[in-house]
Amino acid sequence: MTNTKRGNVWLGAAGLVVNSKGQWLVVKKRYGGLHGKWSLPAGFVQGFETIDEAVLREVKEETGIDCELMGMIGFRSGVIREEISDNMAIFLLKAESEEQPIVAQLSELYLADWVSPADLSSDTEASVMLHEMASYVLEEGLEAIEDVDPGKVFGYSAYKLFFKK
């Protein structure tokens, strides 16, 4: 059954925030398929924002951590029950200050914490995506190219490209 609010094509954004110790900011969700599992802070893109704005908003809402965008590092795409295209862009982020306390959004999360990729790779409570990501080097992302105008005919109020330099 399609979610009428989102239709049958979903777009989400997830943020991989890495601190100076190499630990990742991860959350344990209270709902859905990731219930009780470590995963990245993430959520759906709203109609009024670009995908990179969405990831910064979601990380702030779920963890209280303000971040800066380093680049896009991945994209996940799948089809649910042969009827919903479920897509998520994964961004590399850096906390604006490592002194910021984590404030978990307890209405959606059990917990938010800094955890090393090595610990996540062997943790049975880590999501499949985190297990896969822990085996890759994720220090560089696709950089945002702004100040591009595809033409007034499209009517974009915001437009960005992400490419590896």
GROMACS .gro file of C-alpha atoms in nm:
model
  165
    1MET     CA    1   0.000   0.000   0.000
    2THR     CA    2   0.148   0.332  -0.108
    3ASN     CA    3   0.193   0.609   0.147
    4THR     CA    4  -0.029   0.882   0.002
    5LYS     CA    5   0.176   1.160   0.162
    6ARG     CA    6   0.497   1.051  -0.016
    7GLY     CA    7   0.349   0.875  -0.318
    8ASN     CA    8   0.530   0.575  -0.459
    9VAL     CA    9   0.874   0.735  -0.508
   10TRP     CA   10   1.050   0.815  -0.180
   11LEU     CA   11   1.361   1.027  -0.136
   12GLY     CA   12   1.554   1.031   0.188
   13ALA     CA   13   1.884   1.169   0.311
   14ALA     CA   14   2.123   1.014   0.564
   15GLY     CA   15   2.427   1.173   0.728
   16LEU     CA   16   2.755   1.005   0.819
   17VAL     CA   17   2.906   1.237   1.080
   18VAL     CA   18   3.265   1.143   1.166
   19ASN     CA   19   3.447   1.291   1.467
   20SER     CA   20   3.822   1.347   1.517
   21LYS     CA   21   3.852   0.999   1.677
   22GLY     CA   22   3.709   0.839   1.363
   23GLN     CA   23   3.383   0.749   1.539
   24TRP     CA   24   3.048   0.770   1.362
   25LEU     CA   25   2.736   0.941   1.497
   26VAL     CA   26   2.470   0.669   1.493
   27VAL     CA   27   2.116   0.636   1.624
   28LYS     CA   28   1.885   0.354   1.738
   29LYS     CA   29   1.536   0.405   1.591
   30ARG     CA   30   1.214   0.332   1.782
   31TYR     CA   31   1.014   0.237   1.470
   32GLY     CA   32   1.012   0.067   1.130
   33GLY     CA   33   1.249  -0.184   0.981
   34LEU     CA   34   1.542  -0.034   1.174
   35HIS     CA   35   1.368  -0.062   1.512
   36GLY     CA   36   1.636  -0.119   1.777
   37LYS     CA   37   1.919  -0.115   1.520
   38TRP     CA   38   2.209   0.127   1.492
   39SER     CA   39   2.168   0.334   1.176
   40LEU     CA   40   2.261   0.676   1.042
   41PRO     CA   41   2.050   0.979   1.129
   42ALA     CA   42   1.816   1.007   0.832
   43GLY     CA   43   1.477   1.112   0.708
   44PHE     CA   44   1.268   1.215   0.412
   45VAL     CA   45   1.329   1.523   0.200
   46GLN     CA   46   1.056   1.787   0.229
   47GLY     CA   47   0.920   1.974  -0.073
   48PHE     CA   48   1.074   2.304   0.036
   49GLU     CA   49   1.436   2.183   0.065
   50THR     CA   50   1.723   2.037  -0.134
   51ILE     CA   51   1.853   1.695  -0.037
   52ASP     CA   52   2.163   1.838   0.133
   53GLU     CA   53   1.948   2.077   0.337
   54ALA     CA   54   1.735   1.777   0.440
   55VAL     CA   55   2.032   1.581   0.574
   56LEU     CA   56   2.155   1.874   0.784
   57ARG     CA   57   1.802   1.922   0.921
   58GLU     CA   58   1.753   1.553   0.999
   59VAL     CA   59   2.088   1.515   1.179
   60LYS     CA   60   2.011   1.827   1.387
   61GLU     CA   61   1.657   1.708   1.468
   62GLU     CA   62   1.761   1.355   1.564
   63THR     CA   63   2.089   1.426   1.748
   64GLY     CA   64   2.108   1.799   1.824
   65ILE     CA   65   2.437   1.819   1.632
   66ASP     CA   66   2.490   2.105   1.385
   67CYS     CA   67   2.700   1.993   1.089
   68GLU     CA   68   2.865   2.112   0.772
   69LEU     CA   69   2.838   1.924   0.446
   70MET     CA   70   3.156   1.758   0.317
   71GLY     CA   71   2.999   1.585   0.017
   72MET     CA   72   2.782   1.297  -0.100
   73ILE     CA   73   2.940   0.954  -0.045
   74GLY     CA   74   2.672   0.714  -0.157
   75PHE     CA   75   2.323   0.643  -0.277
   76ARG     CA   76   2.090   0.359  -0.178
   77SER     CA   77   1.799   0.257  -0.398
   78GLY     CA   78   1.548  -0.023  -0.367
   79VAL     CA   79   1.191  -0.118  -0.449
   80ILE     CA   80   0.954  -0.217  -0.168
   81ARG     CA   81   0.694  -0.486  -0.250
   82GLU     CA   82   0.728  -0.406  -0.621
   83GLU     CA   83   0.542  -0.078  -0.573
   84ILE     CA   84   0.753   0.184  -0.390
   85SER     CA   85   1.087   0.317  -0.515
   86ASP     CA   86   1.278   0.389  -0.191
   87ASN     CA   87   1.588   0.606  -0.246
   88MET     CA   88   1.839   0.763  -0.007
   89ALA     CA   89   2.142   0.984  -0.061
   90ILE     CA   90   2.418   0.940   0.197
   91PHE     CA   91   2.627   1.244   0.284
   92LEU     CA   92   2.957   1.283   0.468
   93LEU     CA   93   2.922   1.552   0.737
   94LYS     CA   94   3.145   1.715   0.995
   95ALA     CA   95   3.016   1.842   1.328
   96GLU     CA   96   3.055   2.220   1.354
   97SER     CA   97   3.191   2.161   1.705
   98GLU     CA   98   3.279   1.835   1.876
   99GLU     CA   99   3.189   2.002   2.206
  100GLN     CA  100   2.819   1.988   2.114
  101PRO     CA  101   2.634   1.743   2.337
  102ILE     CA  102   2.428   1.473   2.169
  103VAL     CA  103   2.059   1.530   2.236
  104ALA     CA  104   1.868   1.228   2.105
  105GLN     CA  105   1.516   1.292   1.973
  106LEU     CA  106   1.355   1.046   2.213
  107SER     CA  107   1.018   1.050   2.036
  108GLU     CA  108   1.188   0.869   1.742
  109LEU     CA  109   1.508   0.726   1.896
  110TYR     CA  110   1.618   0.511   2.186
  111LEU     CA  111   1.971   0.645   2.172
  112ALA     CA  112   2.228   0.843   1.972
  113ASP     CA  113   2.603   0.797   2.026
  114TRP     CA  114   2.953   0.804   1.877
  115VAL     CA  115   3.059   0.448   1.783
  116SER     CA  116   3.369   0.328   1.597
  117PRO     CA  117   3.319   0.164   1.255
  118ALA     CA  118   3.513  -0.140   1.384
  119ASP     CA  119   3.261  -0.185   1.666
  120LEU     CA  120   2.968  -0.137   1.428
  121SER     CA  121   3.105  -0.394   1.182
  122SER     CA  122   3.078  -0.666   1.448
  123ASP     CA  123   2.763  -0.541   1.625
  124THR     CA  124   2.454  -0.753   1.555
  125GLU     CA  125   2.244  -0.444   1.635
  126ALA     CA  126   2.395  -0.244   1.346
  127SER     CA  127   2.197  -0.207   1.024
  128VAL     CA  128   2.301  -0.393   0.709
  129MET     CA  129   2.399  -0.061   0.550
  130LEU     CA  130   2.631   0.026   0.843
  131HIS     CA  131   2.792  -0.319   0.821
  132GLU     CA  132   2.861  -0.259   0.452
  133MET     CA  133   2.980   0.099   0.500
  134ALA     CA  134   3.223  -0.001   0.776
  135SER     CA  135   3.430  -0.194   0.522
  136TYR     CA  136   3.484   0.110   0.294
  137VAL     CA  137   3.705   0.418   0.321
  138LEU     CA  138   3.457   0.704   0.335
  139GLU     CA  139   3.672   1.012   0.389
  140GLU     CA  140   3.598   1.184   0.059
  141GLY     CA  141   3.268   1.274  -0.091
  142LEU     CA  142   3.120   1.411  -0.408
  143GLU     CA  143   3.147   1.787  -0.380
  144ALA     CA  144   2.849   2.016  -0.428
  145ILE     CA  145   2.860   2.241  -0.733
  146GLU     CA  146   2.633   2.537  -0.674
  147ASP     CA  147   2.594   2.856  -0.880
  148VAL     CA  148   2.472   2.649  -1.177
  149ASP     CA  149   2.165   2.766  -1.366
  150PRO     CA  150   2.004   2.498  -1.585
  151GLY     CA  151   1.777   2.761  -1.737
  152LYS     CA  152   1.465   2.948  -1.632
  153VAL     CA  153   1.247   2.710  -1.835
  154PHE     CA  154   1.277   2.448  -1.555
  155GLY     CA  155   1.164   2.683  -1.278
  156TYR     CA  156   1.415   2.562  -1.014
  157SER     CA  157   1.432   2.773  -0.698
  158ALA     CA  158   1.736   2.569  -0.587
  159TYR     CA  159   1.971   2.356  -0.800
  160LYS     CA  160   2.289   2.165  -0.708
  161LEU     CA  161   2.505   1.898  -0.869
  162PHE     CA  162   2.728   1.649  -0.682
  163PHE     CA  163   3.040   1.516  -0.854
  164LYS     CA  164   3.381   1.378  -0.760
  165LYS     CA  165   3.655   1.627  -0.847
   0.00000   0.00000   0.00000
